[in-house]
PDB file of C-alpha atoms and ligand atoms in Angstrom:
ATOM      1  CA  MET A   1      80.636 153.505  93.802  1.00  0.00           C
ATOM      2  CA  ASP A   2      80.601 155.021  89.860  1.00  0.00           C
ATOM      3  CA  TYR A   3      81.606 152.933  87.288  1.00  0.00           C
ATOM      4  CA  LYS A   4      85.399 154.926  87.317  1.00  0.00           C
ATOM      5  CA  GLU A   5      86.170 153.984  90.455  1.00  0.00           C
ATOM      6  CA  ILE A   6      85.235 150.746  90.342  1.00  0.00           C
ATOM      7  CA  LYS A   7      87.149 149.984  87.187  1.00  0.00           C
ATOM      8  CA  ASP A   8      90.251 151.441  89.020  1.00  0.00           C
ATOM      9  CA  GLN A   9      89.757 148.983  91.844  1.00  0.00           C
ATOM     10  CA  ILE A  10      89.525 146.469  89.314  1.00  0.00           C
ATOM     11  CA  CYS A  11      92.984 147.362  87.926  1.00  0.00           C
ATOM     12  CA  ASP A  12      94.476 147.961  91.083  1.00  0.00           C
ATOM     13  CA  VAL A  13      93.472 144.443  92.257  1.00  0.00           C
ATOM     14  CA  CYS A  14      95.078 143.097  88.946  1.00  0.00           C
ATOM     15  CA  HIS A  15      98.383 145.317  89.204  1.00  0.00           C
ATOM     16  CA  LYS A  16      98.525 143.881  92.895  1.00  0.00           C
ATOM     17  CA  MET A  17      98.041 140.080  92.228  1.00  0.00           C
ATOM     18  CA  TRP A  18     100.931 140.521  89.501  1.00  0.00           C
ATOM     19  CA  GLN A  19     102.819 142.212  91.774  1.00  0.00           C
ATOM     20  CA  LEU A  20     102.851 139.412  94.293  1.00  0.00           C
ATOM     21  CA  GLY A  21     103.743 137.055  92.122  1.00  0.00           C
ATOM     22  CA  TRP A  22     100.062 135.241  92.264  1.00  0.00           C
ATOM     23  CA  VAL A  23      99.517 135.135  88.321  1.00  0.00           C
ATOM     24  CA  ALA A  24     102.015 134.868  85.481  1.00  0.00           C
ATOM     25  CA  ALA A  25     101.305 135.594  81.811  1.00  0.00           C
ATOM     26  CA  ASN A  26      97.716 136.175  81.530  1.00  0.00           C
ATOM     27  CA  ASP A  27      96.781 133.679  84.459  1.00  0.00           C
ATOM     28  CA  GLY A  28      93.860 135.401  86.809  1.00  0.00           C
ATOM     29  CA  ASN A  29      90.667 137.094  86.537  1.00  0.00           C
ATOM     30  CA  VAL A  30      88.398 139.260  88.318  1.00  0.00           C
ATOM     31  CA  SER A  31      85.091 140.543  87.984  1.00  0.00           C
ATOM     32  CA  VAL A  32      82.699 143.011  89.660  1.00  0.00           C
ATOM     33  CA  LYS A  33      78.962 142.847  89.536  1.00  0.00           C
ATOM     34  CA  LEU A  34      76.950 146.111  88.801  1.00  0.00           C
ATOM     35  CA  ASP A  35      73.871 147.895  90.534  1.00  0.00           C
ATOM     36  CA  ASP A  36      71.800 146.763  87.035  1.00  0.00           C
ATOM     37  CA  GLY A  37      72.845 143.254  87.154  1.00  0.00           C
ATOM     38  CA  THR A  38      75.487 143.579  84.454  1.00  0.00           C
ATOM     39  CA  PHE A  39      79.452 142.856  85.605  1.00  0.00           C
ATOM     40  CA  PHE A  40      82.877 144.278  84.574  1.00  0.00           C
ATOM     41  CA  ALA A  41      85.143 141.367  83.813  1.00  0.00           C
ATOM     42  CA  THR A  42      88.978 141.174  83.147  1.00  0.00           C
ATOM     43  CA  PRO A  43      89.289 140.423  79.099  1.00  0.00           C
ATOM     44  CA  THR A  44      90.817 136.845  78.237  1.00  0.00           C
ATOM     45  CA  GLY A  45      94.745 136.409  77.472  1.00  0.00           C
ATOM     46  CA  ILE A  46      96.196 139.707  78.798  1.00  0.00           C
ATOM     47  CA  SER A  47      98.520 140.039  81.565  1.00  0.00           C
ATOM     48  CA  LYS A  48      97.005 141.395  84.932  1.00  0.00           C
ATOM     49  CA  SER A  49      99.995 143.849  84.597  1.00  0.00           C
ATOM     50  CA  PHE A  50      98.621 145.752  81.705  1.00  0.00           C
ATOM     51  CA  ILE A  51      95.354 145.536  82.469  1.00  0.00           C
ATOM     52  CA  THR A  52      93.914 149.354  82.179  1.00  0.00           C
ATOM     53  CA  PRO A  53      90.113 150.656  82.718  1.00  0.00           C
ATOM     54  CA  GLU A  54      89.189 150.481  79.041  1.00  0.00           C
ATOM     55  CA  LYS A  55      90.501 146.681  78.795  1.00  0.00           C
ATOM     56  CA  LEU A  56      87.480 145.977  80.841  1.00  0.00           C
ATOM     57  CA  VAL A  57      84.256 144.373  79.304  1.00  0.00           C
ATOM     58  CA  ARG A  58      80.951 144.721  80.159  1.00  0.00           C
ATOM     59  CA  ILE A  59      78.989 141.686  80.164  1.00  0.00           C
ATOM     60  CA  ASP A  60      75.431 140.545  81.088  1.00  0.00           C
ATOM     61  CA  ALA A  61      74.309 137.242  83.424  1.00  0.00           C
ATOM     62  CA  SER A  62      74.561 135.129  80.168  1.00  0.00           C
ATOM     63  CA  GLY A  63      78.175 136.025  79.360  1.00  0.00           C
ATOM     64  CA  LYS A  64      77.167 138.194  76.302  1.00  0.00           C
ATOM     65  CA  VAL A  65      79.616 141.420  76.016  1.00  0.00           C
ATOM     66  CA  LEU A  66      77.832 144.755  76.033  1.00  0.00           C
ATOM     67  CA  GLU A  67      80.588 146.902  75.870  1.00  0.00           C
ATOM     68  CA  GLY A  68      84.253 146.245  75.254  1.00  0.00           C
ATOM     69  CA  ALA A  69      86.997 147.764  73.044  1.00  0.00           C
ATOM     70  CA  PRO A  70      87.272 146.002  69.400  1.00  0.00           C
ATOM     71  CA  GLY A  71      89.221 142.448  69.842  1.00  0.00           C
ATOM     72  CA  TYR A  72      88.342 142.169  73.774  1.00  0.00           C
ATOM     73  CA  LYS A  73      86.320 139.448  75.080  1.00  0.00           C
ATOM     74  CA  PRO A  74      85.940 138.301  78.580  1.00  0.00           C
ATOM     75  CA  SER A  75      87.982 135.504  80.438  1.00  0.00           C
ATOM     76  CA  SER A  76      87.451 132.223  79.482  1.00  0.00           C
ATOM     77  CA  GLU A  77      86.729 131.519  83.227  1.00  0.00           C
ATOM     78  CA  ILE A  78      83.526 133.855  82.991  1.00  0.00           C
ATOM     79  CA  LYS A  79      81.571 130.837  83.613  1.00  0.00           C
ATOM     80  CA  MET A  80      83.053 130.205  87.124  1.00  0.00           C
ATOM     81  CA  HIS A  81      82.249 133.592  88.069  1.00  0.00           C
ATOM     82  CA  LEU A  82      78.628 133.841  86.884  1.00  0.00           C
ATOM     83  CA  ARG A  83      78.167 130.751  88.266  1.00  0.00           C
ATOM     84  CA  CYS A  84      79.395 132.154  91.627  1.00  0.00           C
ATOM     85  CA  TYR A  85      76.973 135.350  91.090  1.00  0.00           C
ATOM     86  CA  GLU A  86      73.655 133.085  89.990  1.00  0.00           C
ATOM     87  CA  LYS A  87      74.254 131.101  93.544  1.00  0.00           C
ATOM     88  CA  ARG A  88      75.381 133.718  95.899  1.00  0.00           C
ATOM     89  CA  GLU A  89      73.109 136.912  95.618  1.00  0.00           C
ATOM     90  CA  ASP A  90      75.922 138.314  98.291  1.00  0.00           C
ATOM     91  CA  VAL A  91      78.373 138.239  95.930  1.00  0.00           C
ATOM     92  CA  GLY A  92      79.287 141.065  94.225  1.00  0.00           C
ATOM     93  CA  ALA A  93      82.779 140.495  93.159  1.00  0.00           C
ATOM     94  CA  VAL A  94      84.891 137.817  92.095  1.00  0.00           C
ATOM     95  CA  VAL A  95      88.823 137.024  91.853  1.00  0.00           C
ATOM     96  CA  HIS A  96      90.864 133.687  90.321  1.00  0.00           C
ATOM     97  CA  ALA A  97      94.646 133.629  90.996  1.00  0.00           C
ATOM     98  CA  HIS A  98      97.269 130.868  91.195  1.00  0.00           C
ATOM     99  CA  PRO A  99      98.951 132.408  94.373  1.00  0.00           C
ATOM    100  CA  PRO A 100     101.778 129.916  94.643  1.00  0.00           C
ATOM    101  CA  THR A 101     101.839 128.201  97.871  1.00  0.00           C
ATOM    102  CA  ALA A 102      97.987 128.003  98.168  1.00  0.00           C
ATOM    103  CA  THR A 103      97.993 126.585  94.431  1.00  0.00           C
ATOM    104  CA  GLY A 104     100.724 124.317  95.741  1.00  0.00           C
ATOM    105  CA  TYR A 105      98.155 122.757  98.277  1.00  0.00           C
ATOM    106  CA  ALA A 106      95.913 122.973  95.204  1.00  0.00           C
ATOM    107  CA  VAL A 107      98.115 120.678  93.164  1.00  0.00           C
ATOM    108  CA  ALA A 108      98.805 118.571  96.588  1.00  0.00           C
ATOM    109  CA  HIS A 109      95.159 117.968  96.565  1.00  0.00           C
ATOM    110  CA  ILE A 110      95.619 119.091 100.543  1.00  0.00           C
ATOM    111  CA  PRO A 111      92.613 121.325 101.604  1.00  0.00           C
ATOM    112  CA  LEU A 112      93.433 124.076 103.917  1.00  0.00           C
ATOM    113  CA  ASP A 113      91.024 122.931 106.801  1.00  0.00           C
ATOM    114  CA  ARG A 114      93.465 122.974 110.085  1.00  0.00           C
ATOM    115  CA  TYR A 115      91.757 125.535 112.437  1.00  0.00           C
ATOM    116  CA  CYS A 116      95.183 126.583 113.754  1.00  0.00           C
ATOM    117  CA  MET A 117      95.568 130.543 112.988  1.00  0.00           C
ATOM    118  CA  ILE A 118      92.809 132.979 114.567  1.00  0.00           C
ATOM    119  CA  GLU A 119      93.089 135.358 111.610  1.00  0.00           C
ATOM    120  CA  THR A 120      91.978 132.999 109.359  1.00  0.00           C
ATOM    121  CA  VAL A 121      89.534 131.280 111.645  1.00  0.00           C
ATOM    122  CA  VAL A 122      87.596 134.158 111.928  1.00  0.00           C
ATOM    123  CA  SER A 123      87.694 135.448 108.127  1.00  0.00           C
ATOM    124  CA  ILE A 124      87.681 132.466 105.897  1.00  0.00           C
ATOM    125  CA  GLY A 125      87.377 129.189 108.017  1.00  0.00           C
ATOM    126  CA  SER A 126      88.513 125.820 105.922  1.00  0.00           C
ATOM    127  CA  VAL A 127      89.153 126.134 102.592  1.00  0.00           C
ATOM    128  CA  PRO A 128      88.122 122.816 100.597  1.00  0.00           C
ATOM    129  CA  VAL A 129      90.014 121.606  97.798  1.00  0.00           C
ATOM    130  CA  THR A 130      87.063 121.301  94.901  1.00  0.00           C
ATOM    131  CA  PRO A 131      87.192 118.492  92.415  1.00  0.00           C
ATOM    132  CA  TYR A 132      89.319 118.791  89.114  1.00  0.00           C
ATOM    133  CA  GLY A 133      87.733 120.853  85.990  1.00  0.00           C
ATOM    134  CA  THR A 134      89.000 121.598  82.894  1.00  0.00           C
ATOM    135  CA  PRO A 135      89.362 125.552  82.576  1.00  0.00           C
ATOM    136  CA  SER A 136      86.772 127.454  80.658  1.00  0.00           C
ATOM    137  CA  THR A 137      84.423 124.516  80.909  1.00  0.00           C
ATOM    138  CA  TYR A 138      80.956 124.037  82.888  1.00  0.00           C
ATOM    139  CA  GLU A 139      83.074 121.383  84.850  1.00  0.00           C
ATOM    140  CA  VAL A 140      84.617 124.317  86.898  1.00  0.00           C
ATOM    141  CA  PRO A 141      81.801 126.205  87.852  1.00  0.00           C
ATOM    142  CA  ASP A 142      79.951 122.688  88.350  1.00  0.00           C
ATOM    143  CA  ALA A 143      82.704 121.604  90.568  1.00  0.00           C
ATOM    144  CA  ILE A 144      82.606 124.530  92.910  1.00  0.00           C
ATOM    145  CA  THR A 145      78.819 124.816  92.850  1.00  0.00           C
ATOM    146  CA  PRO A 146      78.059 122.088  95.780  1.00  0.00           C
ATOM    147  CA  TYR A 147      80.629 124.402  98.255  1.00  0.00           C
ATOM    148  CA  LEU A 148      79.612 128.003  97.066  1.00  0.00           C
ATOM    149  CA  PRO A 149      76.773 127.565 100.213  1.00  0.00           C
ATOM    150  CA  TYR A 150      79.468 127.904 102.654  1.00  0.00           C
ATOM    151  CA  HIS A 151      82.945 129.109 101.552  1.00  0.00           C
ATOM    152  CA  ASP A 152      84.317 132.371 100.187  1.00  0.00           C
ATOM    153  CA  VAL A 153      87.261 131.179  99.200  1.00  0.00           C
ATOM    154  CA  MET A 154      88.403 127.437  97.450  1.00  0.00           C
ATOM    155  CA  LEU A 155      91.190 125.870  96.316  1.00  0.00           C
ATOM    156  CA  LEU A 156      90.593 124.794  92.585  1.00  0.00           C
ATOM    157  CA  GLU A 157      92.258 121.325  92.191  1.00  0.00           C
ATOM    158  CA  ASN A 158      95.457 121.478  90.166  1.00  0.00           C
ATOM    159  CA  HIS A 159      94.465 125.112  89.021  1.00  0.00           C
ATOM    160  CA  GLY A 160      94.333 127.797  91.827  1.00  0.00           C
ATOM    161  CA  ALA A 161      92.094 129.723  94.056  1.00  0.00           C
ATOM    162  CA  LEU A 162      89.073 131.231  94.224  1.00  0.00           C
ATOM    163  CA  ALA A 163      87.574 134.177  96.658  1.00  0.00           C
ATOM    164  CA  VAL A 164      84.434 135.767  96.287  1.00  0.00           C
ATOM    165  CA  GLY A 165      83.179 138.702  98.312  1.00  0.00           C
ATOM    166  CA  ALA A 166      80.587 141.568  98.261  1.00  0.00           C
ATOM    167  CA  ASP A 167      82.666 144.214  97.092  1.00  0.00           C
ATOM    168  CA  VAL A 168      86.543 143.152  94.704  1.00  0.00           C
ATOM    169  CA  ILE A 169      88.677 144.607  98.067  1.00  0.00           C
ATOM    170  CA  THR A 170      87.035 142.059 100.075  1.00  0.00           C
ATOM    171  CA  ALA A 171      87.303 139.403  97.787  1.00  0.00           C
ATOM    172  CA  TYR A 172      91.079 140.222  97.210  1.00  0.00           C
ATOM    173  CA  TYR A 173      91.771 140.429 101.140  1.00  0.00           C
ATOM    174  CA  ARG A 174      90.061 136.960 100.937  1.00  0.00           C
ATOM    175  CA  MET A 175      92.851 135.613  98.835  1.00  0.00           C
ATOM    176  CA  GLU A 176      95.642 137.621 100.664  1.00  0.00           C
ATOM    177  CA  THR A 177      94.239 135.860 103.773  1.00  0.00           C
ATOM    178  CA  LEU A 178      94.268 132.203 102.171  1.00  0.00           C
ATOM    179  CA  GLU A 179      97.948 132.717 101.094  1.00  0.00           C
ATOM    180  CA  LEU A 180      99.378 133.984 104.021  1.00  0.00           C
ATOM    181  CA  ASN A 181      97.583 130.958 106.082  1.00  0.00           C
ATOM    182  CA  ALA A 182      98.869 128.954 103.417  1.00  0.00           C
ATOM    183  CA  LYS A 183     102.488 130.121 103.747  1.00  0.00           C
ATOM    184  CA  ILE A 184     102.202 129.596 107.810  1.00  0.00           C
ATOM    185  CA  CYS A 185     100.432 126.120 107.271  1.00  0.00           C
ATOM    186  CA  PHE A 186     103.385 125.099 105.312  1.00  0.00           C
ATOM    187  CA  THR A 187     106.129 126.768 107.526  1.00  0.00           C
ATOM    188  CA  ALA A 188     104.595 124.976 111.105  1.00  0.00           C
ATOM    189  CA  HIS A 189     104.381 121.870 108.825  1.00  0.00           C
ATOM    190  CA  LEU A 190     108.077 122.036 108.531  1.00  0.00           C
ATOM    191  CA  LEU A 191     108.258 122.879 112.302  1.00  0.00           C
ATOM    192  CA  GLY A 192     106.650 119.611 112.952  1.00  0.00           C
ATOM    193  CA  GLY A 193     102.839 120.472 112.296  1.00  0.00           C
ATOM    194  CA  GLU A 194     100.168 122.714 112.789  1.00  0.00           C
ATOM    195  CA  LYS A 195      98.511 122.565 116.666  1.00  0.00           C
ATOM    196  CA  GLU A 196      95.243 123.053 116.284  1.00  0.00           C
ATOM    197  CA  ILE A 197      92.764 125.671 118.539  1.00  0.00           C
ATOM    198  CA  SER A 198      90.408 123.739 120.509  1.00  0.00           C
ATOM    199  CA  LYS A 199      86.710 123.883 119.705  1.00  0.00           C
ATOM    200  CA  GLU A 200      85.575 125.976 122.508  1.00  0.00           C
ATOM    201  CA  ASN A 201      87.984 128.874 121.081  1.00  0.00           C
ATOM    202  CA  ILE A 202      87.182 128.108 117.698  1.00  0.00           C
ATOM    203  CA  ASP A 203      83.670 128.512 118.106  1.00  0.00           C
ATOM    204  CA  ARG A 204      84.465 131.817 120.494  1.00  0.00           C
ATOM    205  CA  LEU A 205      86.558 132.925 117.416  1.00  0.00           C
ATOM    206  CA  ILE A 206      83.581 132.368 114.514  1.00  0.00           C
ATOM    207  CA  ASN A 207      80.953 134.210 117.199  1.00  0.00           C
ATOM    208  CA  MET A 208      83.172 137.007 116.616  1.00  0.00           C
ATOM    209  CA  ARG A 209      82.540 137.955 112.930  1.00  0.00           C
ATOM    210  CA  ALA A 210      79.325 139.604 113.799  1.00  0.00           C
ATOM    211  CA  GLN A 211      81.183 141.678 115.875  1.00  0.00           C
ATOM    212  CA  TYR A 212      84.072 142.591 112.992  1.00  0.00           C
ATOM    213  CA  GLY A 213      81.287 143.051 110.778  1.00  0.00           C
ATOM    214  CA  VAL A 214      82.602 139.721 108.697  1.00  0.00           C
ATOM    215  CA  THR A 215      80.448 139.750 105.430  1.00  0.00           C
ATOM    216  CA  GLY A 216      80.036 136.224 103.568  1.00  0.00           C
ATOM    217  CA  LYS A 217      79.349 132.800 104.474  1.00  0.00           C
ATOM    218  CA  HIS A 218      81.483 130.217 106.927  1.00  0.00           C
ATOM    219  CA  PRO A 219      81.668 126.837 106.727  1.00  0.00           C
ATOM    220  CA  GLY A 220      81.646 126.253 110.675  1.00  0.00           C
ATOM    221  CA  TYR A 221      83.602 123.864 112.638  1.00  0.00           C
ATOM    222  CA  LYS A 222      85.471 121.246 110.515  1.00  0.00           C
ATOM    223  CA  HIS A 223      82.244 122.059 107.869  1.00  0.00           C
ATOM    224  CA  TYR A 224      84.498 121.537 104.555  1.00  0.00           C
ATOM    225  CA  ARG A 225      83.069 118.743 102.306  1.00  0.00           C
TER     226      ARG A 225
HETATM  227  P1  13P B   1      91.624 134.135  81.191  1.00  0.00           P
HETATM  228  O1  13P B   1      92.905 134.801  80.431  1.00  0.00           O
HETATM  229  O2  13P B   1      91.070 133.778  79.976  1.00  0.00           O
HETATM  230  O3  13P B   1      91.129 135.240  82.218  1.00  0.00           O
HETATM  231  O4  13P B   1      92.290 132.726  82.011  1.00  0.00           O
HETATM  232  C1  13P B   1      93.131 133.099  82.866  1.00  0.00           C
HETATM  233  C2  13P B   1      93.198 131.873  83.875  1.00  0.00           C
HETATM  234  O5  13P B   1      93.681 131.986  84.859  1.00  0.00           O
HETATM  235  C3  13P B   1      92.582 130.709  83.238  1.00  0.00           C
HETATM  236  O6  13P B   1      92.445 129.560  84.503  1.00  0.00           O
END
């Protein structure tokens, strides 16, 4: 895929996140790893509704800006993104947003760890709440690091959500799955509570990942801490 296509995909994802109400003002950020080990990242302080290809910045693995329009700096959460790439060779894109129902769980400190919806069990598994970190500091990457070997999707305590994937569309789909699952779990909770799938059926669903060609990590049965 050439740089133009990758930049267009990042812009598409940014616009969708804003349209879906997952971000307000300058919330959220997106990055993609390029073949040469550099990255495209969204700039800090700009609404995801206004992101255009020329506003994206290219950075190296230390966060240094290699290319970018004057005045555009990478996202203030770039340390969190770079930690995902550093710890996971398979990660090619990182998406951070504040989807409201999933973020409600992050604010309530409730992990989405009930295996009660088949699609979610197959695609992302349980979603932990990672410990609190002050935005833009190393507290955030340090908080997510213990979870990265097992999880492609995490809730950031009192903050929002993070999804990683081999490419930006995969990471974005995982964020969609998270938010839909949060809505379904919340509805089931109002209806008297989620009823979990049996361990035997959970194992069968997890084993189907290979058949569906699902990439990334899965926490397995109840492995969320
Ligand atoms: P940036 O505008 O720096 O990307 O920050 C947005 C955000 O969501 C912080 O958590």
